[in-house]
Amino acid sequence: MDSSWRSAGLVLCLAAGSAVAQPASDTQSLRREIDAMKADYEQRIKALEQRLQAAEDAQKAQPPTAAPATAAAPGAPLPPTAIAPPPQPVPSAQASTQSLLETSLILSGQYTRTSRDPADYRIRGFSLPPDAQIGPGTRGFSLAESELALTANIDPWFRGQANIAFEPDNSVSIEEAYVQTTSLGNGLTLKAGRFFSSVGYLNSQHAHTWDFADAPLAYQAMLGTQFNDDGLQVAWLAPTDQFFEIRGELGRGRSYPGTDSNRNGAGMSAISAHTGGDIGESQSWRAGLSYLNAKATNQDLSAFDPVGNPITNSFSGSTNVWIADAVWKWAPNGNATRTNFKLQGEYLHATRDGSLVADTTGAASSGSYRQAQSGWYLQGVYQFMPRWRVGLRTERLGYGTPDYGANAGLVGLDSGSPSKQTLMVDWNPSEFSRWRVQVAQDRARPGNPDWQWTLQYQMSLGVHGAHSY
Amino acid sequence: MSIVKRFLAAAGLLLAVAAAPAHAALKVLACEPEWGALVQELGGPLVDVAVATTAMQDPHQIQAKPSLIARTRNADLVVCTGAELEVGWLPVLLQQSGNARVQAGQPGNFAAADYVRKLEIPTSVDRSQGDVHAAGNPHIQTDPRNIGTVAVALAARLQQVDAANAAQYAQRATAFQQKWQAAVARWTQQAAPLRGVPVVSQHKGYVYLYDWLGIKEVAVLEPKPGVEPSAAHLQEVLATLKATPARMVIYSAYQDSRPAEWLGKNAGIAVVKIPFTVGGTDGAKDLFGLFDDTVARLLAGASPK
Ligand SMILES: [Zn+2]
């Protein structure tokens, strides 16, 4: 490129030069001068042409981006073997089928049968907001959560994703809506907007990818079923062969265990670290430790007084949640198509610390409040033949002895540990459809166990989504 | 917050210990074994190749597991089939890698199928037809002529991303092409008796192989692409074979052999396992072995017993 410009300039100068050469007194000396100049220019042009040719040859042998560097240094040695110019991609029908916005729609519905009334569902020992989405939901036929997912690259630097959930009660909620960097490099990715926190294992996964129809009790009791927030996340992946990733998050803390409030600063901060790898060809694993802090102001919590009448308390304070998670997967030769097994477990420990106004519509008495809660689940899912899977989940919660300080006599206490056993069988005619039967013996409430039957379908329309591990 | 700070400090320490010294060799992650083998042929000691899958795994159904995310993070070049073969897992690897070099559209992202003429491009994409690939059939590696075409594009790409060693890649590419074209001519000649031979396939995975050798596919064991063969569909195929007999039934190393064996027994035809990619059989140790073995197995299957 450089050389061709130079030679073009030279030709221009030559033309201008000949125009300037007006008749002078000594025509003979002038002619000699012109002849000398001509010879000189011809030589120089010839030399330039040769250099241009060499540069063009070099360019042909080199891939396009490397070319300017080679051409800028004329006379550079040519590669010993020159191959044909790089082939161009073969045009195909693909371009027309790809769209700027990838759309996928999850349709889900279920039939639920329970032995106890879901209306009075609660998790004993855990004081939760009155609108907490816990328990088996409504009896009978209902639309389960259907979800519209939109995703696309925005430009060479950002990617965006939105997940809009349609709830059975005709309300619409934004599960996720975020933008994410794609070009920072060095293992760094920044995310801004609303997103599921990366704490634990299950939290960041969409409900339709879960192996059971509902979230574990520990998630329902300590993370508001699935914790999402508005804020920022920075993820960093270490430059090692061993997978090691850290994610830090700051957010407004809009959902349980936090509350939305009039704050300039962050109401939520979280950090999670995960590592993982392979054991031979047939096994892979991932394990991690996460920490979440959320602040609550005047958070309404359902409770009951010592004689059993429902009351509402108001909590202001801070909640620290620690989560240890691990997942192990096995498939013969790493080929999960026919049979595979997945073992997964998480342990959550939450500490709520602050002040509490007991019975806001009655005594309205202020006092301190501190409670350490914990819970775990362990589940195994086995694909015993193509299309068919069976899963078993066992879980248990502990809630210690809540310390209500001055309000000790105003709030009733529970006894016995919440626990639940769940069995599920699902049939997947293709990657895009699933039918599931699930039965659970739920002992979250005091008294008789609640037998919960769920028949569910989950279908995926649109683009073939990629799933995280 | 102090817990967060301590956490970060601990992580930083771990990083300092873990950060390995930079390798001089170009780090390449190949999605499938055939591209790993090709990069090795073209790069030799200049490249450090990791392969995401083995010949025993179904390339349609791989999980974005932690080890693969870590390898994508450190790759200078990712070499995959493309044509939507890796649509269920590669996007997750790229997103979570935090590696700008290998994102789609970057020189560090190479899709082999972009450089060959694709077959079976559907006129419309309707999932009632199964998991059809909108971009055409992605199993391009079963035709050695495609490997040769991809090798030209891949060599150019290696020269682009590792410009310092461009001359060496060019030299290796020329040497490989000479060897490869001679081998293709030899295989084509050896496989001449296969022209017009009717066969049954387990998966629609061999359209390029058949296009190359002139083999005729009369039935497929999967009722729809990506849908496992069912007993009812196997009976249908068996009935079809009464009217249009086939010489053999072909399946890939990573697939369940039982449907093919059932048909082989009931229809009285040969059952042929082909490596499908490098490492699929003991004979398929490299790209040359892959086709030596594939042609030998097909010829053995086609010869009357
Ligand atoms: Zn396929």
mmCIF file of N, CA and C in Angstrom, chain A residues 61-63 65 80-81 83 86-90 93-94 97 159 182-183 185-189 236-241 243-244 246 269 271 273 276-278 281 285-286 289 291 322 329 333-335 337-338 386-387 431-432 462 464 466-469, chain B residues 1 3-4 7-8 11 14-15 18 54 56-58 61 63-67 69-70 73-74 87-89 91-92 95-98 100 103 114-118 121 127 131 134-135 152-153 156 159-160 166-167 170-171 174 227-228 254-256:
data_model
loop_
_atom_site.group_PDB
_atom_site.id
_atom_site.type_symbol
_atom_site.label_atom_id
_atom_site.label_comp_id
_atom_site.label_asym_id
_atom_site.label_seq_id
_atom_site.Cartn_x
_atom_site.Cartn_y
_atom_site.Cartn_z
ATOM 1 N N ALA A 61 1.222 -13.804 0.139
ATOM 2 C CA ALA A 61 1.648 -14.928 0.969
ATOM 3 C C ALA A 61 1.232 -14.745 2.416
ATOM 4 N N GLN A 62 0.981 -13.494 2.801
ATOM 5 C CA GLN A 62 0.662 -13.212 4.202
ATOM 6 C C GLN A 62 -0.843 -13.054 4.364
ATOM 7 N N PRO A 63 -1.356 -13.366 5.557
ATOM 8 C CA PRO A 63 -2.762 -13.058 5.836
ATOM 9 C C PRO A 63 -2.963 -11.548 5.890
ATOM 10 N N THR A 65 -4.084 -9.088 7.841
ATOM 11 C CA THR A 65 -3.688 -8.152 8.895
ATOM 12 C C THR A 65 -2.173 -8.021 9.011
ATOM 13 N N PRO A 80 9.515 -18.680 2.373
ATOM 14 C CA PRO A 80 10.036 -19.665 1.431
ATOM 15 C C PRO A 80 8.948 -20.337 0.596
ATOM 16 N N THR A 81 7.802 -20.595 1.196
ATOM 17 C CA THR A 81 6.732 -21.210 0.414
ATOM 18 C C THR A 81 5.515 -20.324 0.510
ATOM 19 N N ILE A 83 1.594 -19.767 -0.089
ATOM 20 C CA ILE A 83 0.366 -20.528 -0.347
ATOM 21 C C ILE A 83 -0.673 -19.577 -0.920
ATOM 22 N N PRO A 86 -5.766 -16.444 1.615
ATOM 23 C CA PRO A 86 -6.683 -17.111 2.533
ATOM 24 C C PRO A 86 -8.071 -17.255 1.938
ATOM 25 N N PRO A 87 -8.657 -18.434 2.049
ATOM 26 C CA PRO A 87 -9.966 -18.643 1.459
ATOM 27 C C PRO A 87 -11.036 -17.825 2.175
ATOM 28 N N GLN A 88 -12.013 -17.422 1.438
ATOM 29 C CA GLN A 88 -13.130 -16.685 2.027
ATOM 30 C C GLN A 88 -14.199 -17.686 2.456
ATOM 31 N N PRO A 89 -14.921 -17.359 3.545
ATOM 32 C CA PRO A 89 -15.999 -18.270 3.950
ATOM 33 C C PRO A 89 -16.985 -18.499 2.813
ATOM 34 N N VAL A 90 -17.476 -19.735 2.731
ATOM 35 C CA VAL A 90 -18.473 -20.085 1.718
ATOM 36 C C VAL A 90 -19.810 -19.510 2.162
ATOM 37 N N ALA A 93 -26.946 -20.400 3.530
ATOM 38 C CA ALA A 93 -28.255 -19.892 3.928
ATOM 39 C C ALA A 93 -28.272 -19.471 5.386
ATOM 40 N N GLN A 94 -27.160 -19.735 6.088
ATOM 41 C CA GLN A 94 -27.121 -19.494 7.519
ATOM 42 C C GLN A 94 -27.413 -18.040 7.890
ATOM 43 N N THR A 97 -30.962 -17.065 8.306
ATOM 44 C CA THR A 97 -31.745 -17.656 9.392
ATOM 45 C C THR A 97 -31.329 -17.100 10.756
ATOM 46 N N ARG A 159 -23.061 -7.413 25.287
ATOM 47 C CA ARG A 159 -24.085 -8.402 25.020
ATOM 48 C C ARG A 159 -25.211 -8.132 26.003
ATOM 49 N N THR A 182 -18.057 -8.163 26.549
ATOM 50 C CA THR A 182 -17.551 -9.352 25.853
ATOM 51 C C THR A 182 -16.088 -9.176 25.458
ATOM 52 N N SER A 183 -15.535 -7.996 25.679
ATOM 53 C CA SER A 183 -14.219 -7.733 25.091
ATOM 54 C C SER A 183 -13.181 -7.220 26.075
ATOM 55 N N GLY A 185 -11.331 -8.986 28.112
ATOM 56 C CA GLY A 185 -10.161 -9.859 28.121
ATOM 57 C C GLY A 185 -9.625 -10.064 29.524
ATOM 58 N N ASN A 186 -8.490 -10.734 29.625
ATOM 59 C CA ASN A 186 -7.858 -11.026 30.915
ATOM 60 C C ASN A 186 -8.787 -11.742 31.888
ATOM 61 N N GLY A 187 -9.756 -12.448 31.366
ATOM 62 C CA GLY A 187 -10.664 -13.210 32.221
ATOM 63 C C GLY A 187 -11.722 -12.376 32.910
ATOM 64 N N LEU A 188 -11.812 -11.098 32.558
ATOM 65 C CA LEU A 188 -12.751 -10.201 33.237
ATOM 66 C C LEU A 188 -14.051 -10.043 32.462
ATOM 67 N N THR A 189 -15.155 -10.075 33.184
ATOM 68 C CA THR A 189 -16.456 -9.795 32.597
ATOM 69 C C THR A 189 -17.247 -8.931 33.568
ATOM 70 N N TRP A 236 -14.132 -12.691 37.440
ATOM 71 C CA TRP A 236 -12.749 -12.856 36.995
ATOM 72 C C TRP A 236 -12.388 -14.338 37.007
ATOM 73 N N LEU A 237 -11.870 -14.787 35.891
ATOM 74 C CA LEU A 237 -11.477 -16.190 35.740
ATOM 75 C C LEU A 237 -9.952 -16.235 35.716
ATOM 76 N N ALA A 238 -9.379 -17.045 36.593
ATOM 77 C CA ALA A 238 -7.920 -17.105 36.716
ATOM 78 C C ALA A 238 -7.296 -17.729 35.471
ATOM 79 N N PRO A 239 -6.078 -17.291 35.090
ATOM 80 C CA PRO A 239 -5.436 -17.827 33.875
ATOM 81 C C PRO A 239 -4.742 -19.165 34.133
ATOM 82 N N THR A 240 -5.442 -20.061 34.777
ATOM 83 C CA THR A 240 -4.843 -21.354 35.135
ATOM 84 C C THR A 240 -5.591 -22.478 34.432
ATOM 85 N N ASP A 241 -4.965 -23.645 34.336
ATOM 86 C CA ASP A 241 -5.641 -24.792 33.725
ATOM 87 C C ASP A 241 -6.753 -25.305 34.632
ATOM 88 N N PHE A 243 -9.908 -24.642 36.741
ATOM 89 C CA PHE A 243 -10.942 -23.608 36.745
ATOM 90 C C PHE A 243 -10.991 -22.941 38.116
ATOM 91 N N PHE A 244 -10.826 -21.616 38.142
ATOM 92 C CA PHE A 244 -10.963 -20.868 39.386
ATOM 93 C C PHE A 244 -11.557 -19.511 39.049
ATOM 94 N N ILE A 246 -13.834 -15.977 40.469
ATOM 95 C CA ILE A 246 -14.368 -15.157 41.556
ATOM 96 C C ILE A 246 -15.381 -14.181 40.974
ATOM 97 N N SER A 269 -24.156 -6.867 49.127
ATOM 98 C CA SER A 269 -22.849 -7.177 48.558
ATOM 99 C C SER A 269 -22.668 -8.682 48.626
ATOM 100 N N ILE A 271 -20.003 -12.106 47.318
ATOM 101 C CA ILE A 271 -18.800 -12.589 46.651
ATOM 102 C C ILE A 271 -18.867 -14.105 46.601
ATOM 103 N N ALA A 273 -16.693 -17.699 45.094
ATOM 104 C CA ALA A 273 -15.506 -18.278 44.457
ATOM 105 C C ALA A 273 -15.814 -19.724 44.129
ATOM 106 N N GLY A 276 -13.159 -25.997 39.892
ATOM 107 C CA GLY A 276 -13.682 -27.258 39.372
ATOM 108 C C GLY A 276 -12.748 -27.853 38.345
ATOM 109 N N GLY A 277 -13.091 -29.039 37.906
ATOM 110 C CA GLY A 277 -12.249 -29.699 36.918
ATOM 111 C C GLY A 277 -12.787 -31.074 36.568
ATOM 112 N N ASP A 278 -11.921 -31.878 35.999
ATOM 113 C CA ASP A 278 -12.289 -33.237 35.587
ATOM 114 C C ASP A 278 -11.546 -34.255 36.442
ATOM 115 N N GLU A 281 -11.903 -39.056 32.254
ATOM 116 C CA GLU A 281 -12.777 -38.618 31.178
ATOM 117 C C GLU A 281 -14.251 -38.662 31.581
ATOM 118 N N TRP A 285 -16.505 -31.936 38.090
ATOM 119 C CA TRP A 285 -17.029 -31.403 39.344
ATOM 120 C C TRP A 285 -16.846 -29.895 39.410
ATOM 121 N N ARG A 286 -17.584 -29.276 40.311
ATOM 122 C CA ARG A 286 -17.414 -27.865 40.622
ATOM 123 C C ARG A 286 -17.811 -27.656 42.076
ATOM 124 N N LEU A 289 -17.633 -21.513 47.415
ATOM 125 C CA LEU A 289 -18.019 -20.905 48.676
ATOM 126 C C LEU A 289 -18.492 -19.490 48.348
ATOM 127 N N TYR A 291 -20.626 -15.785 49.822
ATOM 128 C CA TYR A 291 -21.050 -14.967 50.955
ATOM 129 C C TYR A 291 -21.929 -13.847 50.433
ATOM 130 N N TRP A 322 -23.873 -17.526 54.230
ATOM 131 C CA TRP A 322 -22.740 -18.279 53.687
ATOM 132 C C TRP A 322 -23.279 -19.497 52.968
ATOM 133 N N LYS A 329 -20.535 -34.713 38.447
ATOM 134 C CA LYS A 329 -21.270 -35.367 37.366
ATOM 135 C C LYS A 329 -20.463 -36.535 36.820
ATOM 136 N N ASN A 333 -17.367 -42.434 29.795
ATOM 137 C CA ASN A 333 -16.514 -41.794 28.792
ATOM 138 C C ASN A 333 -16.883 -40.334 28.538
ATOM 139 N N GLY A 334 -17.599 -39.734 29.469
ATOM 140 C CA GLY A 334 -18.002 -38.343 29.281
ATOM 141 C C GLY A 334 -19.137 -38.184 28.285
ATOM 142 N N ASN A 335 -19.757 -39.287 27.894
ATOM 143 C CA ASN A 335 -20.876 -39.247 26.939
ATOM 144 C C ASN A 335 -22.187 -39.370 27.711
ATOM 145 N N THR A 337 -25.202 -38.869 26.757
ATOM 146 C CA THR A 337 -26.398 -39.093 25.942
ATOM 147 C C THR A 337 -27.230 -40.275 26.437
ATOM 148 N N ARG A 338 -26.565 -41.381 26.755
ATOM 149 C CA ARG A 338 -27.301 -42.575 27.164
ATOM 150 C C ARG A 338 -27.577 -42.574 28.668
ATOM 151 N N PRO A 386 -31.833 -43.376 27.650
ATOM 152 C CA PRO A 386 -32.097 -42.130 26.938
ATOM 153 C C PRO A 386 -33.522 -41.647 27.194
ATOM 154 N N ARG A 387 -33.660 -40.374 27.416
ATOM 155 C CA ARG A 387 -34.933 -39.684 27.630
ATOM 156 C C ARG A 387 -35.490 -39.796 29.041
ATOM 157 N N GLU A 431 -34.560 -32.524 23.383
ATOM 158 C CA GLU A 431 -33.923 -31.502 24.216
ATOM 159 C C GLU A 431 -34.876 -30.355 24.515
ATOM 160 N N PHE A 432 -35.988 -30.281 23.788
ATOM 161 C CA PHE A 432 -36.840 -29.104 23.874
ATOM 162 C C PHE A 432 -38.114 -29.339 24.680
ATOM 163 N N GLY A 462 -38.154 -21.809 20.077
ATOM 164 C CA GLY A 462 -37.225 -20.814 19.558
ATOM 165 C C GLY A 462 -35.805 -21.329 19.507
ATOM 166 N N HIS A 464 -32.077 -22.666 20.102
ATOM 167 C CA HIS A 464 -31.507 -23.733 20.914
ATOM 168 C C HIS A 464 -30.605 -23.077 21.955
ATOM 169 N N ALA A 466 -28.069 -22.457 25.076
ATOM 170 C CA ALA A 466 -26.941 -23.163 25.665
ATOM 171 C C ALA A 466 -27.113 -23.142 27.181
ATOM 172 N N HIS A 467 -26.796 -24.264 27.823
ATOM 173 C CA HIS A 467 -26.963 -24.329 29.269
ATOM 174 C C HIS A 467 -25.629 -24.302 29.985
ATOM 175 N N SER A 468 -25.611 -23.616 31.132
ATOM 176 C CA SER A 468 -24.390 -23.620 31.931
ATOM 177 C C SER A 468 -24.291 -24.946 32.682
ATOM 178 N N TYR A 469 -23.093 -25.220 33.191
ATOM 179 C CA TYR A 469 -22.779 -26.501 33.832
ATOM 180 C C TYR A 469 -23.696 -26.757 35.009
ATOM 181 N N MET B 1 -18.438 -6.074 55.307
ATOM 182 C CA MET B 1 -17.500 -5.796 54.209
ATOM 183 C C MET B 1 -16.097 -6.325 54.508
ATOM 184 N N ILE B 3 -15.251 -9.028 55.715
ATOM 185 C CA ILE B 3 -15.159 -10.425 55.271
ATOM 186 C C ILE B 3 -14.863 -10.463 53.771
ATOM 187 N N VAL B 4 -15.528 -9.570 53.054
ATOM 188 C CA VAL B 4 -15.316 -9.482 51.605
ATOM 189 C C VAL B 4 -13.857 -9.152 51.314
ATOM 190 N N PHE B 7 -11.617 -12.048 51.951
ATOM 191 C CA PHE B 7 -11.865 -12.998 50.869
ATOM 192 C C PHE B 7 -11.041 -12.618 49.634
ATOM 193 N N LEU B 8 -11.078 -11.315 49.318
ATOM 194 C CA LEU B 8 -10.358 -10.825 48.147
ATOM 195 C C LEU B 8 -8.851 -10.988 48.320
ATOM 196 N N ALA B 11 -7.926 -14.511 47.784
ATOM 197 C CA ALA B 11 -8.026 -14.831 46.359
ATOM 198 C C ALA B 11 -6.814 -14.305 45.606
ATOM 199 N N LEU B 14 -3.866 -16.503 46.165
ATOM 200 C CA LEU B 14 -4.019 -17.728 45.396
ATOM 201 C C LEU B 14 -3.623 -17.507 43.941
ATOM 202 N N LEU B 15 -4.043 -16.342 43.434
ATOM 203 C CA LEU B 15 -3.749 -15.953 42.054
ATOM 204 C C LEU B 15 -2.246 -15.894 41.826
ATOM 205 N N ALA B 18 -0.932 -19.194 41.583
ATOM 206 C CA ALA B 18 -1.446 -19.997 40.467
ATOM 207 C C ALA B 18 -0.980 -19.505 39.100
ATOM 208 N N THR B 54 -13.944 -35.977 23.071
ATOM 209 C CA THR B 54 -13.292 -37.174 22.548
ATOM 210 C C THR B 54 -14.216 -37.839 21.540
ATOM 211 N N MET B 56 -15.504 -40.557 21.793
ATOM 212 C CA MET B 56 -16.531 -41.335 22.481
ATOM 213 C C MET B 56 -17.692 -40.449 22.936
ATOM 214 N N GLN B 57 -17.606 -39.148 22.638
ATOM 215 C CA GLN B 57 -18.651 -38.218 23.078
ATOM 216 C C GLN B 57 -19.442 -37.684 21.890
ATOM 217 N N ASP B 58 -20.720 -37.416 22.159
ATOM 218 C CA ASP B 58 -21.591 -36.870 21.121
ATOM 219 C C ASP B 58 -21.353 -35.357 21.050
ATOM 220 N N GLN B 61 -23.922 -32.908 22.210
ATOM 221 C CA GLN B 61 -24.351 -32.846 23.603
ATOM 222 C C GLN B 61 -23.181 -32.876 24.567
ATOM 223 N N GLN B 63 -21.292 -30.701 27.828
ATOM 224 C CA GLN B 63 -21.620 -29.710 28.836
ATOM 225 C C GLN B 63 -20.491 -28.691 28.957
ATOM 226 N N ALA B 64 -20.873 -27.467 29.242
ATOM 227 C CA ALA B 64 -19.897 -26.387 29.400
ATOM 228 C C ALA B 64 -19.222 -26.532 30.765
ATOM 229 N N LYS B 65 -18.443 -27.612 30.916
ATOM 230 C CA LYS B 65 -17.898 -27.928 32.240
ATOM 231 C C LYS B 65 -16.712 -27.032 32.595
ATOM 232 N N PRO B 66 -16.393 -26.927 33.895
ATOM 233 C CA PRO B 66 -15.362 -25.984 34.355
ATOM 234 C C PRO B 66 -14.030 -26.126 33.620
ATOM 235 N N SER B 67 -13.577 -27.353 33.367
ATOM 236 C CA SER B 67 -12.274 -27.527 32.718
ATOM 237 C C SER B 67 -12.267 -26.876 31.336
ATOM 238 N N ILE B 69 -14.160 -24.278 30.382
ATOM 239 C CA ILE B 69 -14.190 -22.822 30.550
ATOM 240 C C ILE B 69 -12.767 -22.319 30.796
ATOM 241 N N ALA B 70 -12.021 -23.042 31.646
ATOM 242 C CA ALA B 70 -10.644 -22.650 31.954
ATOM 243 C C ALA B 70 -9.782 -22.685 30.692
ATOM 244 N N ARG B 73 -10.542 -19.780 28.428
ATOM 245 C CA ARG B 73 -9.976 -18.557 29.017
ATOM 246 C C ARG B 73 -8.548 -18.312 28.510
ATOM 247 N N ASN B 74 -7.781 -19.394 28.378
ATOM 248 C CA ASN B 74 -6.364 -19.251 28.068
ATOM 249 C C ASN B 74 -6.032 -19.434 26.584
ATOM 250 N N VAL B 87 -23.812 -25.493 19.340
ATOM 251 C CA VAL B 87 -24.686 -24.409 19.800
ATOM 252 C C VAL B 87 -25.121 -24.578 21.260
ATOM 253 N N GLY B 88 -25.126 -25.810 21.753
ATOM 254 C CA GLY B 88 -25.585 -26.056 23.121
ATOM 255 C C GLY B 88 -24.530 -25.841 24.191
ATOM 256 N N TRP B 89 -23.281 -25.608 23.802
ATOM 257 C CA TRP B 89 -22.250 -25.482 24.841
ATOM 258 C C TRP B 89 -21.180 -24.432 24.543
ATOM 259 N N PRO B 91 -21.316 -21.364 23.161
ATOM 260 C CA PRO B 91 -21.615 -19.991 23.578
ATOM 261 C C PRO B 91 -21.362 -19.752 25.069
ATOM 262 N N VAL B 92 -21.649 -20.761 25.905
ATOM 263 C CA VAL B 92 -21.414 -20.613 27.344
ATOM 264 C C VAL B 92 -19.909 -20.508 27.631
ATOM 265 N N GLN B 95 -18.798 -17.004 26.582
ATOM 266 C CA GLN B 95 -19.305 -15.968 27.485
ATOM 267 C C GLN B 95 -18.566 -15.963 28.816
ATOM 268 N N GLN B 96 -18.326 -17.154 29.347
ATOM 269 C CA GLN B 96 -17.754 -17.215 30.690
ATOM 270 C C GLN B 96 -16.227 -17.124 30.686
ATOM 271 N N SER B 97 -15.619 -17.161 29.496
ATOM 272 C CA SER B 97 -14.156 -17.206 29.441
ATOM 273 C C SER B 97 -13.498 -15.880 29.785
ATOM 274 N N GLY B 98 -14.208 -14.767 29.556
ATOM 275 C CA GLY B 98 -13.576 -13.464 29.725
ATOM 276 C C GLY B 98 -12.384 -13.292 28.789
ATOM 277 N N ALA B 100 -11.334 -12.044 25.214
ATOM 278 C CA ALA B 100 -11.810 -11.249 24.080
ATOM 279 C C ALA B 100 -11.310 -11.798 22.744
ATOM 280 N N GLN B 103 -13.749 -14.501 20.854
ATOM 281 C CA GLN B 103 -15.175 -14.264 20.646
ATOM 282 C C GLN B 103 -15.500 -14.347 19.146
ATOM 283 N N ASP B 114 -17.477 -22.916 7.915
ATOM 284 C CA ASP B 114 -17.625 -21.699 7.116
ATOM 285 C C ASP B 114 -16.920 -21.812 5.765
ATOM 286 N N TYR B 115 -15.972 -22.738 5.657
ATOM 287 C CA TYR B 115 -15.113 -22.763 4.465
ATOM 288 C C TYR B 115 -15.429 -23.884 3.484
ATOM 289 N N VAL B 116 -16.444 -24.693 3.815
ATOM 290 C CA VAL B 116 -16.798 -25.776 2.887
ATOM 291 C C VAL B 116 -18.251 -25.619 2.427
ATOM 292 N N ARG B 117 -18.526 -26.232 1.307
ATOM 293 C CA ARG B 117 -19.886 -26.221 0.765
ATOM 294 C C ARG B 117 -20.713 -27.185 1.613
ATOM 295 N N LYS B 118 -21.775 -26.663 2.226
ATOM 296 C CA LYS B 118 -22.547 -27.503 3.131
ATOM 297 C C LYS B 118 -23.706 -28.191 2.419
ATOM 298 N N ILE B 121 -28.835 -28.269 3.605
ATOM 299 C CA ILE B 121 -29.301 -27.006 4.197
ATOM 300 C C ILE B 121 -30.821 -27.005 4.087
ATOM 301 N N ARG B 127 -38.921 -27.484 14.117
ATOM 302 C CA ARG B 127 -38.470 -28.516 15.056
ATOM 303 C C ARG B 127 -39.346 -29.756 15.025
ATOM 304 N N ASP B 131 -34.095 -32.047 15.647
ATOM 305 C CA ASP B 131 -33.106 -30.998 15.894
ATOM 306 C C ASP B 131 -32.311 -30.732 14.620
ATOM 307 N N ALA B 134 -29.954 -25.495 11.054
ATOM 308 C CA ALA B 134 -30.361 -24.502 10.056
ATOM 309 C C ALA B 134 -29.236 -24.207 9.059
ATOM 310 N N ALA B 135 -28.003 -24.366 9.507
ATOM 311 C CA ALA B 135 -26.864 -24.011 8.655
ATOM 312 C C ALA B 135 -26.449 -25.154 7.732
ATOM 313 N N VAL B 152 -6.434 -25.319 4.354
ATOM 314 C CA VAL B 152 -5.949 -24.105 3.708
ATOM 315 C C VAL B 152 -6.370 -22.873 4.523
ATOM 316 N N ALA B 153 -7.653 -22.829 4.877
ATOM 317 C CA ALA B 153 -8.164 -21.685 5.643
ATOM 318 C C ALA B 153 -7.547 -21.635 7.031
ATOM 319 N N ALA B 156 -3.971 -20.345 6.993
ATOM 320 C CA ALA B 156 -3.959 -18.880 6.855
ATOM 321 C C ALA B 156 -4.283 -18.222 8.192
ATOM 322 N N GLN B 159 -1.372 -18.339 10.562
ATOM 323 C CA GLN B 159 -0.385 -17.320 10.188
ATOM 324 C C GLN B 159 -0.826 -15.946 10.667
ATOM 325 N N GLN B 160 -2.149 -15.739 10.662
ATOM 326 C CA GLN B 160 -2.677 -14.438 11.072
ATOM 327 C C GLN B 160 -2.538 -14.227 12.579
ATOM 328 N N ALA B 166 4.666 -17.095 10.784
ATOM 329 C CA ALA B 166 3.872 -17.276 9.561
ATOM 330 C C ALA B 166 4.584 -18.158 8.535
ATOM 331 N N ALA B 167 5.883 -17.921 8.351
ATOM 332 C CA ALA B 167 6.622 -18.667 7.332
ATOM 333 C C ALA B 167 6.613 -20.165 7.649
ATOM 334 N N ALA B 170 3.271 -21.680 6.860
ATOM 335 C CA ALA B 170 3.101 -21.798 5.414
ATOM 336 C C ALA B 170 3.827 -23.043 4.896
ATOM 337 N N GLN B 171 5.025 -23.238 5.412
ATOM 338 C CA GLN B 171 5.824 -24.394 5.008
ATOM 339 C C GLN B 171 5.127 -25.706 5.390
ATOM 340 N N THR B 174 2.040 -26.431 3.207
ATOM 341 C CA THR B 174 2.358 -26.957 1.882
ATOM 342 C C THR B 174 2.699 -28.447 1.966
ATOM 343 N N VAL B 227 -33.122 -37.596 17.778
ATOM 344 C CA VAL B 227 -34.107 -38.399 18.517
ATOM 345 C C VAL B 227 -33.628 -39.847 18.484
ATOM 346 N N GLU B 228 -33.474 -40.452 19.672
ATOM 347 C CA GLU B 228 -32.938 -41.810 19.766
ATOM 348 C C GLU B 228 -33.834 -42.806 19.011
ATOM 349 N N TYR B 254 -19.083 -43.195 18.978
ATOM 350 C CA TYR B 254 -19.659 -42.636 20.204
ATOM 351 C C TYR B 254 -21.102 -43.087 20.449
ATOM 352 N N GLN B 255 -21.691 -43.754 19.441
ATOM 353 C CA GLN B 255 -23.108 -44.084 19.560
ATOM 354 C C GLN B 255 -23.354 -45.465 20.171
ATOM 355 N N ASP B 256 -24.567 -45.622 20.690
ATOM 356 C CA ASP B 256 -25.029 -46.902 21.201
ATOM 357 C C ASP B 256 -25.086 -47.875 20.019
#
